[in-house]
PDB file of C-alpha atoms in Angstrom:
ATOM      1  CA  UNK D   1     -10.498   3.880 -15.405  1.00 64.00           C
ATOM      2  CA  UNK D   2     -11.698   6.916 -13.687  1.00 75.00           C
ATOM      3  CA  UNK D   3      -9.297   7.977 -10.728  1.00 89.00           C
ATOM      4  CA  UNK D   4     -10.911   9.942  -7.955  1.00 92.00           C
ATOM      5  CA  UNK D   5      -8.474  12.311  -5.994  1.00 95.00           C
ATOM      6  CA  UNK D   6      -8.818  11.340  -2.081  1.00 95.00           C
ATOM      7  CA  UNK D   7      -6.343  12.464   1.038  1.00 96.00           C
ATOM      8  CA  UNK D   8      -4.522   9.779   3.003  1.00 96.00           C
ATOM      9  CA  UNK D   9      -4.484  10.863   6.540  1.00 95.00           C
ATOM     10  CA  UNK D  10      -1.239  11.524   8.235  1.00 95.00           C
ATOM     11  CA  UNK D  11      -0.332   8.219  10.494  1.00 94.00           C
ATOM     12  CA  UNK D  12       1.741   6.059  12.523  1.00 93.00           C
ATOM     13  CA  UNK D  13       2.591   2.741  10.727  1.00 95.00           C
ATOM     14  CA  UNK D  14       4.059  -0.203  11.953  1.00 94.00           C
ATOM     15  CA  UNK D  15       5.443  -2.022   9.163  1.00 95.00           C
ATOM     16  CA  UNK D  16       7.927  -5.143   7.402  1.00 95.00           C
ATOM     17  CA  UNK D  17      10.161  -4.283   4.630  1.00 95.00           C
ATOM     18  CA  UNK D  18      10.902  -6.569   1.519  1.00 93.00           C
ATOM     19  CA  UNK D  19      13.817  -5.034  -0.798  1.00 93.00           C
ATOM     20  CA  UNK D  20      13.664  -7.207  -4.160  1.00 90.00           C
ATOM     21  CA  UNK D  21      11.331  -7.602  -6.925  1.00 88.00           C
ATOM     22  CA  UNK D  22       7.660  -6.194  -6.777  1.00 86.00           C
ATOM     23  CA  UNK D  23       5.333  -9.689  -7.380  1.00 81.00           C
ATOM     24  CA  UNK D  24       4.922 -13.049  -5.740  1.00 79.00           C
ATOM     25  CA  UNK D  25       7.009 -12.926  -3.435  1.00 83.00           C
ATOM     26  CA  UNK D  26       5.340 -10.116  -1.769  1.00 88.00           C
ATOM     27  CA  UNK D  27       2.662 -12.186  -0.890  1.00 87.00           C
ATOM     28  CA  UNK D  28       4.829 -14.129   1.605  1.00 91.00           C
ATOM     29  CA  UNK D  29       5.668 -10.558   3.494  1.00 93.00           C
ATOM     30  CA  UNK D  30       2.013 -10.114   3.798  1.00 92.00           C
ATOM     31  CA  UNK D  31       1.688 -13.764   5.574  1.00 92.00           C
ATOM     32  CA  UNK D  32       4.585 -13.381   7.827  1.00 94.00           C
ATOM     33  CA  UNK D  33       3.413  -9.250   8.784  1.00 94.00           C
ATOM     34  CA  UNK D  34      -0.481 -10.924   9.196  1.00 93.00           C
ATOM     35  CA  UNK D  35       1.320 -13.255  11.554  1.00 93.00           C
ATOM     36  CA  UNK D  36       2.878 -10.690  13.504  1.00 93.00           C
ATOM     37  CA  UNK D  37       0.195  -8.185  13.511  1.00 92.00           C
ATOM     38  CA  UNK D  38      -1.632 -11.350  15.087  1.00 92.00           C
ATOM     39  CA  UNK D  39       0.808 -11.942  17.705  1.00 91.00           C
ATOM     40  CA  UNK D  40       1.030  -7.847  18.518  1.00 89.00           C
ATOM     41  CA  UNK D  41      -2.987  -7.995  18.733  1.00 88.00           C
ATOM     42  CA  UNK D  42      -3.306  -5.886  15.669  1.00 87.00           C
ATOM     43  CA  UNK D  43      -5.900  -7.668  13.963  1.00 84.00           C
ATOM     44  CA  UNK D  44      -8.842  -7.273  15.870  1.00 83.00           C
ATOM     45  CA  UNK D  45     -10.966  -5.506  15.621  1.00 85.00           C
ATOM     46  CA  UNK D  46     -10.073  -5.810  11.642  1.00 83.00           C
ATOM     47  CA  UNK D  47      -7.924  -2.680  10.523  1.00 90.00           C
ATOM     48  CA  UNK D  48      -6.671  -1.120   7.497  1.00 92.00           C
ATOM     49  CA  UNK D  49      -3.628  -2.041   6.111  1.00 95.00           C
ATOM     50  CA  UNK D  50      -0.997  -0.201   3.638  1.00 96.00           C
ATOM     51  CA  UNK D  51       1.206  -1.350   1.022  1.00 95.00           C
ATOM     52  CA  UNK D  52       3.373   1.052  -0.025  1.00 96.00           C
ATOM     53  CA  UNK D  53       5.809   0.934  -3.123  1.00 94.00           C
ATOM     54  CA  UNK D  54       8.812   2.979  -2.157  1.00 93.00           C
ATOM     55  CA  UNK D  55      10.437   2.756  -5.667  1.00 91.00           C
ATOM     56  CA  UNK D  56       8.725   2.902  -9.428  1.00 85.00           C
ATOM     57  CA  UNK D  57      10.134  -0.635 -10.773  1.00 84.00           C
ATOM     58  CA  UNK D  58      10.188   1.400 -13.883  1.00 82.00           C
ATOM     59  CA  UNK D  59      13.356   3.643 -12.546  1.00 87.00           C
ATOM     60  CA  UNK D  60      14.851   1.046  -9.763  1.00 90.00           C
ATOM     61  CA  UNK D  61      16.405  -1.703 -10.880  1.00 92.00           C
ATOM     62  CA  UNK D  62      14.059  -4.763  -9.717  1.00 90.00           C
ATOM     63  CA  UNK D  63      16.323  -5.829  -6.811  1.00 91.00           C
ATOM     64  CA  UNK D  64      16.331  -3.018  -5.130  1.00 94.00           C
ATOM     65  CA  UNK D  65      12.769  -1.815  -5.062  1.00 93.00           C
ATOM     66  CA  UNK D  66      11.444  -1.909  -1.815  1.00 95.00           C
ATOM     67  CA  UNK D  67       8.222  -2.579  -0.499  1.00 95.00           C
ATOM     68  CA  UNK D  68       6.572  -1.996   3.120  1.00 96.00           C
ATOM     69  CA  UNK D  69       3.688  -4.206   4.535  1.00 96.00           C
ATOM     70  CA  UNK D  70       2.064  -1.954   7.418  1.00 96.00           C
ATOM     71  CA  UNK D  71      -1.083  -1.308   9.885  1.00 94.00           C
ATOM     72  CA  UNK D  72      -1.785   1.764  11.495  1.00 92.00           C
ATOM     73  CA  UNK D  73      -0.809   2.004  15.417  1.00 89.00           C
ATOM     74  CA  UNK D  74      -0.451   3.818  18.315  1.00 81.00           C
ATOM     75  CA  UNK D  75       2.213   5.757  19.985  1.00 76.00           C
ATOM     76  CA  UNK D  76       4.002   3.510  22.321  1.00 74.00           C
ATOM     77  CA  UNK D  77       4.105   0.387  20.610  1.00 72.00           C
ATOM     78  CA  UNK D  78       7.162  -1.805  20.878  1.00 75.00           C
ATOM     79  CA  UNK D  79       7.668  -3.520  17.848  1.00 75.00           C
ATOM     80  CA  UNK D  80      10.421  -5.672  18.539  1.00 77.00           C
ATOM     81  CA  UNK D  81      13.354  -6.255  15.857  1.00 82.00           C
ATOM     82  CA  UNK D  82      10.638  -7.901  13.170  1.00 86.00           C
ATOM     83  CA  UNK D  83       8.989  -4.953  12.782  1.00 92.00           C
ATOM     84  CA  UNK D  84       9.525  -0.990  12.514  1.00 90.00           C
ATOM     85  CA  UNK D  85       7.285   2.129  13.170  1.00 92.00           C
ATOM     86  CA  UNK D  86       7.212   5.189  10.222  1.00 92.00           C
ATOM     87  CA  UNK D  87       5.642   8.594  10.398  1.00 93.00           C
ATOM     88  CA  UNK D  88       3.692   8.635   6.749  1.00 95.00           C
ATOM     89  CA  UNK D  89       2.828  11.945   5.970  1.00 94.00           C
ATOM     90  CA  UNK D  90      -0.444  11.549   4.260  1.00 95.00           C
ATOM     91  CA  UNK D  91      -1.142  13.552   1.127  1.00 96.00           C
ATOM     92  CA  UNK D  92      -3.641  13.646  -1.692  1.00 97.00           C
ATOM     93  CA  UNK D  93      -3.700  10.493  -3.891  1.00 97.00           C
ATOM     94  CA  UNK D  94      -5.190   9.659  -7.147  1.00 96.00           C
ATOM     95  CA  UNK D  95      -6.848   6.201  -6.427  1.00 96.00           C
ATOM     96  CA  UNK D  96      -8.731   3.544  -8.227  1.00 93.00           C
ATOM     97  CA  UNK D  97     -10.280   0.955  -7.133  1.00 94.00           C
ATOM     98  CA  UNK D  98      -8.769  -2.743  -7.961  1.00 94.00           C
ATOM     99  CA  UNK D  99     -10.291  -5.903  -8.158  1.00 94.00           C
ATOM    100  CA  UNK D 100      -7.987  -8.854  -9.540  1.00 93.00           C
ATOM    101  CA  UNK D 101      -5.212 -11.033  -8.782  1.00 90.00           C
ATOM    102  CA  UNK D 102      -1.421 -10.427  -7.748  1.00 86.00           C
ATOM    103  CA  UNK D 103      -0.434 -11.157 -11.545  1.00 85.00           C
ATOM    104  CA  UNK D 104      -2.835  -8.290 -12.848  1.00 90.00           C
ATOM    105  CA  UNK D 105      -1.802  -5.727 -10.184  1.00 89.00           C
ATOM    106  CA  UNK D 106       1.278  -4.272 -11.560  1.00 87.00           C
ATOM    107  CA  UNK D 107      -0.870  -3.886 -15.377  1.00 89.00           C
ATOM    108  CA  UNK D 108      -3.658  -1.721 -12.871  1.00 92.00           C
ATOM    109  CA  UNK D 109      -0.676   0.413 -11.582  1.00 89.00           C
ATOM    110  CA  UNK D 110       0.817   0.644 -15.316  1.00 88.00           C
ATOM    111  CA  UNK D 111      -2.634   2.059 -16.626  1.00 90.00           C
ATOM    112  CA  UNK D 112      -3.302   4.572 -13.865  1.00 90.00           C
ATOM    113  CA  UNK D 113       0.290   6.300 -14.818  1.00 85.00           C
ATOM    114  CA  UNK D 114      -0.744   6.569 -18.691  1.00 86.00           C
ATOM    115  CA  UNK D 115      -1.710  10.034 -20.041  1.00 87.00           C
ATOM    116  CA  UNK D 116      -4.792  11.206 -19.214  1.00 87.00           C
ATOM    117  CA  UNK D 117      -5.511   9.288 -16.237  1.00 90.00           C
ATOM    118  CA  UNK D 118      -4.796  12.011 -13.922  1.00 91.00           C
ATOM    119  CA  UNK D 119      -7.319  14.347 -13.231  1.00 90.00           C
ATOM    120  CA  UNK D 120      -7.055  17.508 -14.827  1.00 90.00           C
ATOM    121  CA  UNK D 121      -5.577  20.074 -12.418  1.00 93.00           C
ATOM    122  CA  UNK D 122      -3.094  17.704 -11.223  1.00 94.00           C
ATOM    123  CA  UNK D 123      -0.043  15.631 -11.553  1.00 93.00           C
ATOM    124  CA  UNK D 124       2.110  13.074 -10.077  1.00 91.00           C
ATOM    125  CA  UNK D 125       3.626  13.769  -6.952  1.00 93.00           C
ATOM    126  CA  UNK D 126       7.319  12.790  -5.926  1.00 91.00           C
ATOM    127  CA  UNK D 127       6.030  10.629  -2.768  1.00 93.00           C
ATOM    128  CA  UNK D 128       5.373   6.491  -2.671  1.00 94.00           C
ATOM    129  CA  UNK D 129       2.336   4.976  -4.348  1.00 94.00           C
ATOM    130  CA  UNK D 130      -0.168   3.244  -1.531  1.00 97.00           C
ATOM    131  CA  UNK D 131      -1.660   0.172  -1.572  1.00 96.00           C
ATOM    132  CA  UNK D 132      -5.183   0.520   0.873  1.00 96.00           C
ATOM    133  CA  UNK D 133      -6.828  -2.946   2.094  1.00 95.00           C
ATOM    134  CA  UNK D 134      -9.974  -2.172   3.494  1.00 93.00           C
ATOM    135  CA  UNK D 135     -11.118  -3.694   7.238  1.00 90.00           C
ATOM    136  CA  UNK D 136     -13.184  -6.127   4.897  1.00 89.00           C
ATOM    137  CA  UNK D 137     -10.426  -7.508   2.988  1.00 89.00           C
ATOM    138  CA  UNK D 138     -10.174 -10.847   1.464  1.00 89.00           C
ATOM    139  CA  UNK D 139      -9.165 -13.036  -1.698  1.00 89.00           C
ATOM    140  CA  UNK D 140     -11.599 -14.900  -3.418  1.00 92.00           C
ATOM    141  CA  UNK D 141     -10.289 -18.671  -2.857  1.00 93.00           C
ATOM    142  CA  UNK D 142     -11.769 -19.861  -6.257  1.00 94.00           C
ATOM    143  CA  UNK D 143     -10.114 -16.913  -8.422  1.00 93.00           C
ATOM    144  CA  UNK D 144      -7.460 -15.564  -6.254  1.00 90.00           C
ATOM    145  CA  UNK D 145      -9.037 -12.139  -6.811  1.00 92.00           C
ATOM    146  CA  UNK D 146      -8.804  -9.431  -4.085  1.00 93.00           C
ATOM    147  CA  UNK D 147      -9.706  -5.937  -3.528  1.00 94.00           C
ATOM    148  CA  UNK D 148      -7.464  -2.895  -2.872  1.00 95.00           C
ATOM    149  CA  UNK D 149      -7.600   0.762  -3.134  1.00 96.00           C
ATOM    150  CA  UNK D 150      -4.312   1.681  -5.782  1.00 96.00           C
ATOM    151  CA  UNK D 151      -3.325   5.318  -5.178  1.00 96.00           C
ATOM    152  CA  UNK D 152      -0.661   7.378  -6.647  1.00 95.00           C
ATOM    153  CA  UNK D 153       0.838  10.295  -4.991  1.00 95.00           C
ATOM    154  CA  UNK D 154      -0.517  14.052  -6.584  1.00 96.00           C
ATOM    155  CA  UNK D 155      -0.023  17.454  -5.950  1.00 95.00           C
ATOM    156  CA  UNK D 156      -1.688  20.452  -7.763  1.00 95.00           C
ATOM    157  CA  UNK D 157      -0.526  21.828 -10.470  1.00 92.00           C
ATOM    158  CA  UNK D 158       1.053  25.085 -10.167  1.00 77.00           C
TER     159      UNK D 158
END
């Protein structure tokens, strides 16, 4: 699994928050922040949008890992009370390139943290792991398959 180093720009985000497990029911956050991205006029033309794991399930107890659904915007947006705007700092990121379903998502993210998958000359960084869904997004209907850039925070080692 090679893991190419790439830098996440620095950007606005307006985003939905699910504290709880990491898994299904993240795909119902997605439907309800699509809905609301729709109804805010964020969907066309197509944009990016960011997952982004605020908590290794591997350190936070599953019910209190939380997970933000988010688009980029612009300054002045009002949100409303569904949704909230963050500042994300950008940052180099590790990232591989998934293709697979929900189930196999959290395996992908497993293997990524396993020695040797870093490239040499750096290490993991103390900042969220980013999910990136490109403009041409979609799941396979058939399989259930999607694509995602999976990147994990680095910094260089000193």
């Amino acid at each position: 699994m090679p893991l190419e180093i790439r830098q996440l720009p620095p950007m606005r985000l307006a985003y939905m928050r699910q504290t709880g497990p990491y898994g299904p029911s993240l795909t119902q956050l997605w439907d309800r922040f699509g809905r609301w991205c729709e109804a805010h006029g964020l969907s066309e033309p197509r944009p990016k949008f960011y997952g982004i794991s605020l908590d290794n399930p591997a350190c936070t107890p599953p019910a209190q890992c939380r997970y933000d659904a988010c688009v980029q915007v612009g300054v002045g947006l009002r949100t409303g009370t569904e949704a909230l705007v963050q500042d994300f700092p950008g940052g180099d990121y590790a990232c591989f390139q998934f293709v697979g379903t929900g189930p196999e998502i959290g395996a992908a993210w497993a293997r990524m943290t396993a020695p040797g998958q870093i490239p040499a000359g750096w290490e993991v960084a103390a900042r969220p792991a980013v999910e990136v869904y490109d403009e041409h997004f979609a799941v396979n209907p058939a399989t259930g398959a999607f694509p995602c850039w999976l990147c994990l925070a680095v910094q260089r080692v000193a």
